[in-house]
Amino acid sequence: MRTSNSPALVSEQYGTPVNLQARIALHERFSLNPYDWMLWVLDQIGLGDEACVFEVGCGTGRLWKTNAHRLRPGWDITLSDQSAGMVAQARAALADVTHPFRFEVCPADRIPREDASVDVVIANHMLYHVPDLPAALKEVRRVLKPGGALYAATNGAGHMRELDALYSAFTGQATKLGMSLSFTLENGAALLRPVFPNVSLIPHVDALDVDDAGALADYILSMMGGTQAREPLLTYIQARLAGMAGRMRINKDSGMFVAKA
């Protein structure tokens, strides 16, 4: 099992937005919770009229695209990612949003900001990709102002386990899709507390109800790094869905840690 903080895996998975977009598409189309995840994330942060915000691992910039109608003039927002391809995609996605974003290509353990200069750092489903998490957390703590906070979303052990079971049945051997996460709902608090003594967890409730075999196949393939042919997998999933009255329920297990400086 590949680990989520392997530099080779991160480069393979996120050098371009293709894999991430396949996964986003499944959640956007089939989530049962009608309230968008990105809206929920910003709700938990609760920014005031003035704030300096730094997002690490911004991906395609979807957090700010989704919340474009909620942006306030006093928010100084920087989107960063260690992948130049992701930063370019985020910049393009936000080109028609009038807010003046900043963009940086940098890893999470080398944030180009002065000490105690940032109100909020956002790490939305990305800390499990950081090779040296203690170093990254210390860097986040360095740039946060007193009273500032890190908002770090991640998944738990039960997240989408039905897809693991589906792919395991297809291959005939126990398989966990994609990667073994290094930062989870189960261990996140213990990893954060050496740097942030004040840590809390906000759970998020949701599930998927999927009736499209192609979308499931594309999601699985995005996690497997091109090691699986699509047609046999698609045929298998179509047969499985037919035996489930055409629909598959997939439970999510996600939440957000709030770690205060």
CSV table of N, CA and C in Angstrom, one decimal, residues 149-238:
chain,number,residue,atom,x,y,z
A,149,ALA,N,-5.6,30.5,13.6
A,149,ALA,CA,-5.9,29.0,13.6
A,149,ALA,C,-5.7,28.4,12.3
A,150,LEU,N,-5.3,27.1,12.4
A,150,LEU,CA,-5.2,26.2,11.2
A,150,LEU,C,-6.5,25.4,11.1
A,151,TYR,N,-7.1,25.4,9.9
A,151,TYR,CA,-8.3,24.6,9.7
A,151,TYR,C,-7.9,23.5,8.7
A,152,ALA,N,-7.9,22.2,9.2
A,152,ALA,CA,-7.4,21.1,8.5
A,152,ALA,C,-8.4,20.0,8.3
A,153,ALA,N,-8.9,19.8,7.1
A,153,ALA,CA,-9.9,18.8,6.8
A,153,ALA,C,-9.2,17.5,6.4
A,154,THR,N,-9.8,16.4,6.7
A,154,THR,CA,-9.3,15.1,6.4
A,154,THR,C,-10.4,14.1,6.4
A,155,ASN,N,-10.1,12.8,6.2
A,155,ASN,CA,-11.0,11.7,6.2
A,155,ASN,C,-10.7,10.7,7.3
A,156,GLY,N,-11.6,9.9,7.6
A,156,GLY,CA,-11.5,8.8,8.6
A,156,GLY,C,-11.4,7.5,8.0
A,157,ALA,N,-11.2,6.5,8.9
A,157,ALA,CA,-11.0,5.1,8.4
A,157,ALA,C,-12.2,4.5,7.6
A,158,GLY,N,-13.4,5.1,7.9
A,158,GLY,CA,-14.6,4.5,7.2
A,158,GLY,C,-14.9,5.2,5.9
A,159,HIS,N,-14.1,6.2,5.5
A,159,HIS,CA,-14.4,7.0,4.3
A,159,HIS,C,-14.5,6.1,3.0
A,160,MET,N,-15.6,6.1,2.4
A,160,MET,CA,-15.9,5.4,1.1
A,160,MET,C,-15.4,4.0,1.1
A,161,ARG,N,-15.5,3.3,2.2
A,161,ARG,CA,-15.0,1.9,2.3
A,161,ARG,C,-15.7,1.0,1.4
A,162,GLU,N,-17.0,1.4,1.0
A,162,GLU,CA,-17.7,0.5,0.0
A,162,GLU,C,-17.0,0.4,-1.3
A,163,LEU,N,-16.3,1.5,-1.7
A,163,LEU,CA,-15.5,1.4,-3.0
A,163,LEU,C,-14.3,0.5,-2.8
A,164,ASP,N,-13.7,0.5,-1.6
A,164,ASP,CA,-12.6,-0.5,-1.4
A,164,ASP,C,-13.1,-1.9,-1.6
A,165,ALA,N,-14.3,-2.1,-1.0
A,165,ALA,CA,-14.9,-3.5,-1.1
A,165,ALA,C,-15.3,-3.8,-2.5
A,166,LEU,N,-15.8,-2.9,-3.3
A,166,LEU,CA,-16.1,-3.1,-4.7
A,166,LEU,C,-14.9,-3.5,-5.5
A,167,TYR,N,-13.8,-2.7,-5.3
A,167,TYR,CA,-12.6,-3.0,-6.1
A,167,TYR,C,-11.9,-4.2,-5.6
A,168,SER,N,-12.0,-4.5,-4.3
A,168,SER,CA,-11.4,-5.8,-3.8
A,168,SER,C,-12.1,-7.0,-4.4
A,169,ALA,N,-13.5,-6.9,-4.6
A,169,ALA,CA,-14.2,-8.0,-5.2
A,169,ALA,C,-13.8,-8.1,-6.6
A,170,PHE,N,-13.6,-7.0,-7.3
A,170,PHE,CA,-13.2,-7.1,-8.7
A,170,PHE,C,-11.8,-7.8,-8.9
A,171,THR,N,-10.9,-7.4,-8.1
A,171,THR,CA,-9.5,-7.9,-8.2
A,171,THR,C,-9.3,-9.3,-7.6
A,172,GLY,N,-10.2,-9.6,-6.6
A,172,GLY,CA,-10.1,-10.9,-5.9
A,172,GLY,C,-9.2,-10.9,-4.8
A,173,GLN,N,-8.7,-9.7,-4.4
A,173,GLN,CA,-7.9,-9.6,-3.2
A,173,GLN,C,-8.1,-8.3,-2.5
A,174,ALA,N,-7.9,-8.3,-1.2
A,174,ALA,CA,-8.2,-7.2,-0.3
A,174,ALA,C,-7.4,-6.0,-0.8
A,175,THR,N,-8.0,-4.9,-1.2
A,175,THR,CA,-7.3,-3.7,-1.7
A,175,THR,C,-7.9,-2.5,-1.1
A,176,LYS,N,-7.0,-1.6,-0.7
A,176,LYS,CA,-7.5,-0.2,-0.3
A,176,LYS,C,-7.1,0.7,-1.4
A,177,LEU,N,-8.1,1.4,-1.9
A,177,LEU,CA,-7.9,2.2,-3.1
A,177,LEU,C,-6.9,3.4,-2.8
A,178,GLY,N,-6.0,3.5,-3.7
A,178,GLY,CA,-5.1,4.7,-3.8
A,178,GLY,C,-4.0,4.7,-2.8
A,179,MET,N,-4.3,5.0,-1.5
A,179,MET,CA,-3.2,5.3,-0.6
A,179,MET,C,-3.7,5.1,0.9
A,180,SER,N,-2.7,4.9,1.7
A,180,SER,CA,-2.9,4.8,3.1
A,180,SER,C,-2.7,6.2,3.7
A,181,LEU,N,-3.7,6.8,4.3
A,181,LEU,CA,-3.6,8.2,4.8
A,181,LEU,C,-2.7,8.3,6.0
A,182,SER,N,-1.8,9.3,6.0
A,182,SER,CA,-1.0,9.5,7.2
A,182,SER,C,-1.5,10.5,8.2
A,183,PHE,N,-2.6,11.2,7.8
A,183,PHE,CA,-3.2,12.2,8.7
A,183,PHE,C,-4.7,12.0,8.6
A,184,THR,N,-5.4,11.5,9.6
A,184,THR,CA,-6.8,11.0,9.6
A,184,THR,C,-7.6,11.6,10.7
A,185,LEU,N,-8.9,11.4,10.7
A,185,LEU,CA,-9.7,11.8,11.8
A,185,LEU,C,-9.3,11.1,13.1
A,186,GLU,N,-8.8,9.9,12.9
A,186,GLU,CA,-8.4,9.1,14.1
A,186,GLU,C,-7.1,9.6,14.8
A,187,ASN,N,-6.1,9.9,14.0
A,187,ASN,CA,-4.8,10.3,14.5
A,187,ASN,C,-4.5,11.8,14.5
A,188,GLY,N,-5.4,12.6,13.8
A,188,GLY,CA,-5.1,14.0,13.6
A,188,GLY,C,-4.8,14.8,14.8
A,189,ALA,N,-5.7,14.6,15.8
A,189,ALA,CA,-5.5,15.4,17.0
A,189,ALA,C,-4.2,15.1,17.7
A,190,ALA,N,-3.8,13.9,17.7
A,190,ALA,CA,-2.5,13.5,18.4
A,190,ALA,C,-1.3,14.1,17.6
A,191,LEU,N,-1.4,14.2,16.3
A,191,LEU,CA,-0.4,14.8,15.4
A,191,LEU,C,-0.3,16.3,15.6
A,192,LEU,N,-1.5,16.9,15.8
A,192,LEU,CA,-1.5,18.4,15.9
A,192,LEU,C,-1.1,18.9,17.3
A,193,ARG,N,-1.4,18.2,18.3
A,193,ARG,CA,-1.3,18.8,19.7
A,193,ARG,C,0.2,19.1,20.1
A,194,PRO,N,1.2,18.4,19.6
A,194,PRO,CA,2.5,18.9,20.0
A,194,PRO,C,2.8,20.3,19.6
A,195,VAL,N,2.1,20.8,18.5
A,195,VAL,CA,2.4,22.2,18.0
A,195,VAL,C,1.2,23.1,18.4
A,196,PHE,N,0.0,22.5,18.4
A,196,PHE,CA,-1.2,23.3,18.7
A,196,PHE,C,-2.0,22.6,19.9
A,197,PRO,N,-1.7,23.0,21.1
A,197,PRO,CA,-2.4,22.4,22.3
A,197,PRO,C,-3.9,22.4,22.2
A,198,ASN,N,-4.5,23.5,21.6
A,198,ASN,CA,-5.9,23.7,21.5
A,198,ASN,C,-6.5,23.1,20.2
A,199,VAL,N,-7.0,21.9,20.2
A,199,VAL,CA,-7.4,21.2,19.0
A,199,VAL,C,-8.8,20.7,19.2
A,200,SER,N,-9.7,21.0,18.2
A,200,SER,CA,-11.1,20.4,18.2
A,200,SER,C,-11.4,19.9,16.9
A,201,LEU,N,-12.4,19.0,16.8
A,201,LEU,CA,-12.8,18.4,15.6
A,201,LEU,C,-14.3,18.6,15.3
A,202,ILE,N,-14.6,19.1,14.1
A,202,ILE,CA,-15.9,19.3,13.6
A,202,ILE,C,-16.3,18.2,12.6
A,203,PRO,N,-17.2,17.3,12.9
A,203,PRO,CA,-17.5,16.2,11.9
A,203,PRO,C,-18.4,16.7,10.8
A,204,HIS,N,-18.4,16.0,9.7
A,204,HIS,CA,-19.3,16.4,8.6
A,204,HIS,C,-20.0,15.1,8.1
A,205,VAL,N,-21.3,15.2,8.0
A,205,VAL,CA,-22.2,14.1,7.6
A,205,VAL,C,-22.6,14.1,6.2
A,206,ASP,N,-22.3,13.0,5.4
A,206,ASP,CA,-22.6,13.0,4.0
A,206,ASP,C,-22.5,11.5,3.5
A,207,ALA,N,-23.0,11.3,2.4
A,207,ALA,CA,-22.8,10.0,1.7
A,207,ALA,C,-23.1,10.2,0.2
A,208,LEU,N,-22.7,9.2,-0.6
A,208,LEU,CA,-23.0,9.3,-2.1
A,208,LEU,C,-24.0,8.2,-2.4
A,209,ASP,N,-24.9,8.6,-3.4
A,209,ASP,CA,-25.8,7.6,-4.0
A,209,ASP,C,-25.6,7.6,-5.5
A,210,VAL,N,-24.9,6.6,-6.0
A,210,VAL,CA,-24.3,6.7,-7.3
A,210,VAL,C,-25.1,5.7,-8.2
A,211,ASP,N,-25.5,6.2,-9.4
A,211,ASP,CA,-26.1,5.3,-10.4
A,211,ASP,C,-25.4,5.3,-11.7
A,212,ASP,N,-24.1,5.7,-11.7
A,212,ASP,CA,-23.4,5.8,-13.0
A,212,ASP,C,-22.1,5.0,-12.8
A,213,ALA,N,-22.0,3.9,-13.5
A,213,ALA,CA,-20.9,3.0,-13.4
A,213,ALA,C,-19.6,3.6,-14.0
A,214,GLY,N,-19.8,4.5,-15.0
A,214,GLY,CA,-18.6,5.2,-15.5
A,214,GLY,C,-18.0,6.1,-14.6
A,215,ALA,N,-18.8,6.8,-13.8
A,215,ALA,CA,-18.2,7.7,-12.8
A,215,ALA,C,-17.5,7.0,-11.7
A,216,LEU,N,-18.0,5.8,-11.3
A,216,LEU,CA,-17.3,5.0,-10.3
A,216,LEU,C,-16.0,4.5,-10.9
A,217,ALA,N,-16.0,4.0,-12.1
A,217,ALA,CA,-14.8,3.5,-12.7
A,217,ALA,C,-13.7,4.6,-12.8
A,218,ASP,N,-14.2,5.8,-13.2
A,218,ASP,CA,-13.2,6.9,-13.4
A,218,ASP,C,-12.6,7.3,-12.0
A,219,TYR,N,-13.4,7.3,-11.0
A,219,TYR,CA,-12.9,7.6,-9.6
A,219,TYR,C,-11.9,6.5,-9.2
A,220,ILE,N,-12.2,5.3,-9.4
A,220,ILE,CA,-11.3,4.2,-9.0
A,220,ILE,C,-10.0,4.3,-9.8
A,221,LEU,N,-10.1,4.6,-11.1
A,221,LEU,CA,-8.9,4.7,-11.9
A,221,LEU,C,-8.0,5.9,-11.5
A,222,SER,N,-8.7,7.0,-11.1
A,222,SER,CA,-7.9,8.1,-10.6
A,222,SER,C,-7.1,7.8,-9.4
A,223,MET,N,-7.5,6.8,-8.6
A,223,MET,CA,-6.8,6.5,-7.4
A,223,MET,C,-5.7,5.4,-7.7
A,224,MET,N,-5.8,4.7,-8.8
A,224,MET,CA,-4.9,3.6,-9.1
A,224,MET,C,-3.7,4.0,-10.0
A,225,GLY,N,-3.6,5.3,-10.3
A,225,GLY,CA,-2.4,5.7,-11.1
A,225,GLY,C,-2.2,5.1,-12.4
A,226,GLY,N,-3.3,4.7,-13.1
A,226,GLY,CA,-3.2,4.2,-14.5
A,226,GLY,C,-2.8,2.7,-14.5
A,227,THR,N,-2.9,2.0,-13.4
A,227,THR,CA,-2.5,0.6,-13.3
A,227,THR,C,-3.6,-0.4,-13.7
A,228,GLN,N,-4.8,0.1,-14.0
A,228,GLN,CA,-5.9,-0.7,-14.2
A,228,GLN,C,-6.6,-0.3,-15.5
A,229,ALA,N,-6.9,-1.3,-16.4
A,229,ALA,CA,-7.6,-1.1,-17.6
A,229,ALA,C,-9.1,-0.7,-17.3
A,230,ARG,N,-9.7,0.2,-18.0
A,230,ARG,CA,-11.0,0.7,-17.7
A,230,ARG,C,-12.1,-0.3,-18.1
A,231,GLU,N,-12.1,-0.9,-19.3
A,231,GLU,CA,-13.2,-1.6,-19.8
A,231,GLU,C,-13.6,-2.8,-18.9
A,232,PRO,N,-12.7,-3.7,-18.5
A,232,PRO,CA,-13.1,-4.8,-17.6
A,232,PRO,C,-13.7,-4.3,-16.3
A,233,LEU,N,-13.1,-3.2,-15.7
A,233,LEU,CA,-13.6,-2.6,-14.5
A,233,LEU,C,-15.0,-2.1,-14.7
A,234,LEU,N,-15.2,-1.3,-15.8
A,234,LEU,CA,-16.5,-0.8,-16.1
A,234,LEU,C,-17.6,-1.9,-16.2
A,235,THR,N,-17.2,-2.9,-17.0
A,235,THR,CA,-18.2,-4.0,-17.1
A,235,THR,C,-18.6,-4.6,-15.8
A,236,TYR,N,-17.6,-4.8,-14.9
A,236,TYR,CA,-17.8,-5.4,-13.6
A,236,TYR,C,-18.7,-4.5,-12.8
A,237,ILE,N,-18.5,-3.2,-12.8
A,237,ILE,CA,-19.3,-2.3,-12.0
A,237,ILE,C,-20.7,-2.2,-12.5
A,238,GLN,N,-20.9,-2.2,-13.8
A,238,GLN,CA,-22.2,-2.2,-14.4
A,238,GLN,C,-23.0,-3.4,-13.9
